[in-house]
Coordinates of C-alpha atoms in Angstrom, one line a residue:
X154 CA -1.4 67.9 86.2
X155 CA -2.1 71.1 86.9
X156 CA -3.1 71.7 90.7
X157 CA -4.0 74.4 90.7
X158 CA -6.6 73.0 87.5
X159 CA -7.3 70.5 90.4
X160 CA -7.8 72.8 93.2
X161 CA -10.5 75.2 91.3
X162 CA -11.8 71.7 90.9
X163 CA -12.2 70.2 94.5
X164 CA -13.0 74.3 95.6
X165 CA -14.7 74.2 98.7
X166 CA -14.5 78.7 98.5
X167 CA -18.0 79.9 100.0
X168 CA -19.3 76.1 101.0
X169 CA -19.4 77.3 104.2
X170 CA -20.3 80.8 104.1
X171 CA -17.7 83.7 103.0
X172 CA -16.7 83.7 106.3
X173 CA -15.3 80.3 107.6
X174 CA -12.2 80.5 109.3
X175 CA -12.1 76.9 110.1
X176 CA -12.6 74.2 106.3
X177 CA -14.3 70.4 105.9
X178 CA -13.4 70.7 109.8
X179 CA -16.8 72.0 109.2
X180 CA -18.4 68.5 108.8
X181 CA -17.5 66.9 112.4
X182 CA -21.0 67.3 114.0
X183 CA -22.0 66.8 117.1
X184 CA -22.9 63.5 117.2
X185 CA -19.7 62.8 115.2
X186 CA -17.6 63.1 117.7
X187 CA -21.0 61.2 119.9
X188 CA -19.9 57.8 117.9
X189 CA -16.9 58.0 117.7
X190 CA -16.5 58.2 121.1
X191 CA -18.8 54.5 120.5
X192 CA -15.0 53.5 119.6
X193 CA -13.0 53.7 122.7
X194 CA -13.3 50.2 124.3
X195 CA -10.2 49.0 126.3
X196 CA -9.3 52.1 127.5
X197 CA -5.6 52.1 125.2
X198 CA -3.9 55.8 125.4
X199 CA -1.6 56.1 122.6
X200 CA 0.0 59.1 123.0
X201 CA 0.9 60.7 118.5
X202 CA 3.8 63.3 119.3
X203 CA 7.4 62.9 119.1
X204 CA 9.8 64.2 121.8
X205 CA 9.7 68.6 122.4
X206 CA 13.5 69.1 123.0
X207 CA 16.7 69.7 121.3
X208 CA 17.2 66.2 119.2
X209 CA 13.2 67.2 116.8
X210 CA 14.2 66.7 113.0
X211 CA 14.8 69.9 112.5
X212 CA 17.9 71.5 111.2
X213 CA 17.2 74.8 110.2
X214 CA 16.7 74.8 106.7
X215 CA 13.5 77.8 106.0
X216 CA 13.9 79.2 109.6
X217 CA 13.2 75.6 111.5
X218 CA 15.4 75.4 114.6
X219 CA 14.7 72.9 117.4
X220 CA 13.5 73.6 119.9
X221 CA 15.8 75.7 123.1
X222 CA 14.5 74.4 126.9
X223 CA 15.8 77.1 129.1
X224 CA 15.4 76.9 133.1
X225 CA 14.6 79.9 134.7
X226 CA 14.0 79.1 137.7
X227 CA 16.1 75.8 139.6
X228 CA 14.9 74.9 143.2
X229 CA 15.7 78.2 144.1
X230 CA 13.9 79.4 146.8
X231 CA 11.1 81.4 146.3
X232 CA 9.9 83.4 150.0
X233 CA 11.4 83.1 153.0
X234 CA 9.0 80.4 154.7
X235 CA 11.1 78.0 152.9
X236 CA 9.3 77.3 149.4
X237 CA 11.1 76.3 146.7
X238 CA 10.5 76.4 142.6
X239 CA 11.5 75.4 139.3
X240 CA 9.7 76.3 136.2
X241 CA 11.2 76.5 132.7
X242 CA 10.8 78.2 129.6
X243 CA 10.9 76.4 126.0
X244 CA 12.1 78.5 122.9
X245 CA 11.2 76.9 119.2
X246 CA 8.9 77.6 115.7
X247 CA 6.0 76.4 116.0
X248 CA 5.4 74.1 113.1
X249 CA 9.4 71.8 114.9
X250 CA 8.0 69.0 116.2
X251 CA 4.4 67.3 115.9
X252 CA 2.8 69.8 114.0
X253 CA -0.9 71.7 113.0
X254 CA -1.2 73.7 110.4
X255 CA -3.3 75.9 110.0
X256 CA -5.8 77.4 106.4
X257 CA -3.8 80.6 106.4
X258 CA 0.0 79.1 106.7
X259 CA -0.3 77.5 102.8
X260 CA -1.7 80.1 99.8
X261 CA -1.0 81.2 96.0
X262 CA -1.5 83.9 94.1
X263 CA -2.0 86.3 96.9
X264 CA -4.9 84.4 98.4
X265 CA -5.5 82.4 101.1
X266 CA -8.3 79.6 101.7
X267 CA -11.5 81.0 101.6
X268 CA -10.8 83.3 98.7
X269 CA -8.8 85.5 102.1
X270 CA -5.9 87.8 101.1
X271 CA -2.6 86.4 101.7
X272 CA -2.5 89.5 103.2
X273 CA -4.0 89.5 105.9
X274 CA -1.2 87.6 107.4
X275 CA 1.2 90.1 108.8
X276 CA 5.3 89.8 110.0
X277 CA 3.5 91.3 113.2
X278 CA 0.5 91.1 113.7
X279 CA 0.5 87.0 112.3
X280 CA -2.9 86.1 110.6
X281 CA -5.3 87.9 111.0
X282 CA -7.8 85.0 109.1
X283 CA -7.9 80.9 109.2
X284 CA -6.0 81.8 112.5
X285 CA -4.9 78.2 114.5
X286 CA -6.8 78.8 117.3
X287 CA -9.9 78.9 115.3
X288 CA -10.0 75.5 115.6
X289 CA -8.9 75.1 119.2
X290 CA -12.3 73.0 120.1
X291 CA -12.6 71.0 116.3
X292 CA -10.0 68.5 116.3
X293 CA -12.4 65.4 118.1
X294 CA -13.6 62.5 116.2
X295 CA -13.3 59.5 114.9
X296 CA -10.1 58.2 113.7
X297 CA -8.6 55.9 111.0
X298 CA -4.8 54.6 111.1
X299 CA -4.0 53.3 107.3
X300 CA -0.4 51.8 107.6
X301 CA 1.3 51.5 103.9
X302 CA 4.9 50.7 105.7
X303 CA 3.3 48.2 107.2
X304 CA 1.3 47.2 103.8
X305 CA 4.0 46.6 101.7
X306 CA 5.9 44.7 103.9
X307 CA 8.7 47.6 104.7
X308 CA 9.1 49.1 108.0
X309 CA 9.3 52.8 105.7
X310 CA 8.8 53.6 102.5
X311 CA 11.7 55.5 100.9
X312 CA 11.6 58.7 99.9
X313 CA 10.3 60.0 96.2
X314 CA 7.2 57.1 97.5
X315 CA 4.4 58.7 96.4
X316 CA 1.5 56.6 98.4
X317 CA -1.9 56.7 95.7
X318 CA -5.3 56.2 96.6
X319 CA -5.4 52.7 95.3
X320 CA -3.2 52.2 97.6
X321 CA -4.9 53.8 100.4
X322 CA -7.8 51.3 99.9
X323 CA -6.0 48.6 99.0
X324 CA -4.8 49.5 103.1
X325 CA -8.5 50.0 104.0
X326 CA -8.9 45.9 102.4
X327 CA -6.5 44.3 104.5
X328 CA -7.2 45.9 107.5
X329 CA -10.4 45.6 106.9
X330 CA -12.1 49.2 108.2
X331 CA -13.5 52.4 106.3
X332 CA -12.4 56.0 105.9
X333 CA -15.2 57.9 106.1
X334 CA -16.9 61.0 106.3
X335 CA -15.5 63.3 108.9
X336 CA -12.7 61.3 109.8
X337 CA -9.6 62.0 110.6
X338 CA -7.2 59.8 108.7
X339 CA -4.2 58.6 110.0
X340 CA -1.1 58.1 107.5
X341 CA 2.1 55.9 108.6
X342 CA 4.9 55.9 106.0
X343 CA 7.5 54.6 108.6
X344 CA 9.0 58.3 107.7
X345 CA 9.6 58.5 111.7
X346 CA 11.3 54.7 111.8
X347 CA 13.5 55.9 109.3
X348 CA 14.7 59.7 111.2
X349 CA 14.8 57.3 114.7
X350 CA 17.5 54.6 112.7
X351 CA 19.5 57.2 111.0
X352 CA 19.0 60.3 111.5
X353 CA 18.4 63.6 111.0
X354 CA 20.7 63.9 108.0
X355 CA 18.8 64.0 104.8
X356 CA 15.1 63.5 106.6
X357 CA 14.4 66.4 104.8
X358 CA 14.8 66.2 101.9
X359 CA 13.1 63.8 101.0
X360 CA 10.2 61.9 102.4
X361 CA 6.8 59.1 101.2
X362 CA 4.3 60.6 100.9
X363 CA 0.7 61.1 99.4
X364 CA 0.3 61.3 95.8
X365 CA -1.3 64.6 94.5
X366 CA -4.3 62.3 93.0
X367 CA -5.1 61.2 96.8
X368 CA -6.5 65.4 96.8
X369 CA -9.9 64.3 95.0
X370 CA -9.8 60.6 97.2
X371 CA -9.9 62.8 100.2
X372 CA -12.6 64.7 98.6
X373 CA -14.8 61.9 97.6
X374 CA -14.5 60.8 101.2
X375 CA -15.4 64.0 102.9
X376 CA -12.1 63.8 105.0
X377 CA -12.1 66.2 108.0
X378 CA -7.8 66.4 108.8
X379 CA -5.1 64.4 107.4
X380 CA -1.9 63.2 109.5
X381 CA 1.1 61.3 109.2
X382 CA 4.8 60.3 110.2
X383 CA 6.2 62.5 107.6
X384 CA 7.5 66.8 108.0
X385 CA 4.6 67.2 104.7
X386 CA 2.1 65.4 103.8
X387 CA 3.2 64.4 100.9
X388 CA 5.7 63.0 98.7
X389 CA 8.7 64.6 98.3
X390 CA 10.1 64.9 95.8
X391 CA 6.0 66.0 94.2
X392 CA 5.2 64.5 90.9
X393 CA 4.7 67.6 89.8
X394 CA 7.6 69.8 89.8
X395 CA 6.4 72.3 91.9
X396 CA 6.8 73.0 95.4
X397 CA 4.1 71.0 98.1
X398 CA 1.6 71.3 95.5
X399 CA -0.4 69.2 97.7
X400 CA -1.0 71.1 100.6
X401 CA -1.8 74.6 98.1
X402 CA -5.2 72.0 97.1
X403 CA -5.4 71.1 100.6
X404 CA -5.2 73.4 103.1
X405 CA -5.5 77.1 100.2
X406 CA -8.5 75.5 98.1
X407 CA -9.9 72.9 100.0
X408 CA -9.6 74.1 103.4
X409 CA -8.1 71.2 104.9
X410 CA -5.2 71.3 108.3
X411 CA -2.9 69.2 108.0
X412 CA -0.5 67.3 111.2
X413 CA 2.2 66.3 110.0
X414 CA 5.6 64.9 111.6
X415 CA 3.5 62.3 114.2
X416 CA 4.4 58.8 115.3
X417 CA 2.5 56.2 115.0
X418 CA 4.4 53.4 115.2
X419 CA 2.6 52.4 118.8
X420 CA -1.2 53.0 117.2
X421 CA -0.3 50.9 114.2
X422 CA 1.6 47.8 115.5
X423 CA -1.4 47.5 118.8
X424 CA -3.4 47.8 115.4
X425 CA -1.7 45.1 114.0
X426 CA -1.8 43.8 117.1
X427 CA -5.6 42.9 117.7
X428 CA -7.6 43.7 113.6
X429 CA -9.1 47.0 115.7
X430 CA -7.7 50.3 112.9
X431 CA -10.4 53.2 114.0
X432 CA -10.5 54.8 117.5
X433 CA -11.6 58.5 119.3
X434 CA -9.5 61.1 118.2
X435 CA -8.9 63.9 119.8
X436 CA -5.4 66.7 118.8
X437 CA -6.9 70.7 120.0
X438 CA -3.9 73.0 119.0
X439 CA -2.8 75.1 121.5
X440 CA -4.7 78.6 122.1
X441 CA -2.4 80.1 120.2
X442 CA -3.3 83.9 119.6
X443 CA -3.2 85.2 115.2
X444 CA -0.4 81.6 114.8
X445 CA -0.3 79.5 111.5
X446 CA 0.2 77.1 112.9
X447 CA 0.5 74.9 116.0
X448 CA 1.9 71.6 118.4
X449 CA 0.4 69.2 119.4
X450 CA 0.3 66.1 121.5
X451 CA -2.0 64.2 119.3
X452 CA -4.3 61.0 121.1
X453 CA -5.9 58.3 119.7
X454 CA -8.0 56.1 122.1
X455 CA -9.1 53.0 121.8

């Protein structure tokens, strides 16, 4: 399969106008958010991010290291009246942990989503188009968790396992839930659990993830965005032998933001316990100007 041909088939370029900056997040309308709020029944809240700190999953590949936390003040005397203050810094790649990929993050053939030139992302200026701050107020709606590891009766899927549309539909049937228009789809592979059990060695050299064939499925379901507990959403190595072909289709052609390195285990356990696999999902990126990605602490409320 030529991923570029599939990208042309599923392209959303021009669908929401020539200046569109948010892609499939346009699908989320106020009535979708209001309906998602009605998903809240028990009041249980789940945070879906991994800790931000030195023990993260990064190994330096691609220039990404784990965050460095520094104290700039340690309850030192702040003024003559006796006030003491602690303050700190964090130094980190924006995409070192739980993160959103903005629509400026990935392109090919010199083009980004909606035909914007890749030259719009400069070394010093950052993303002059399609930056992550375009959707700081857009990530709220109905979330649906599909637990593919649970479907197959394993703690985690093995690296290189491709999740197919048939897997997604089998999980829907097993869980009694349907992914619909403007939903935020979360896919559990168990790969986060593998990181906790075996450490970071080899964690980012492979992964289970979505098959390239899921692109058409996501398009047909009018999904707003997709997230997973792995580091790149898609299966690694890819089925086509190319680097991140599903990234190229989803971000560059369809205009779909991706949420990566989620912690879905506690939410999945609760969903399995009460049989409710949908919830209010809220996950705004940080309001960082001209950035191609952002840390995020997503929240699921049931």
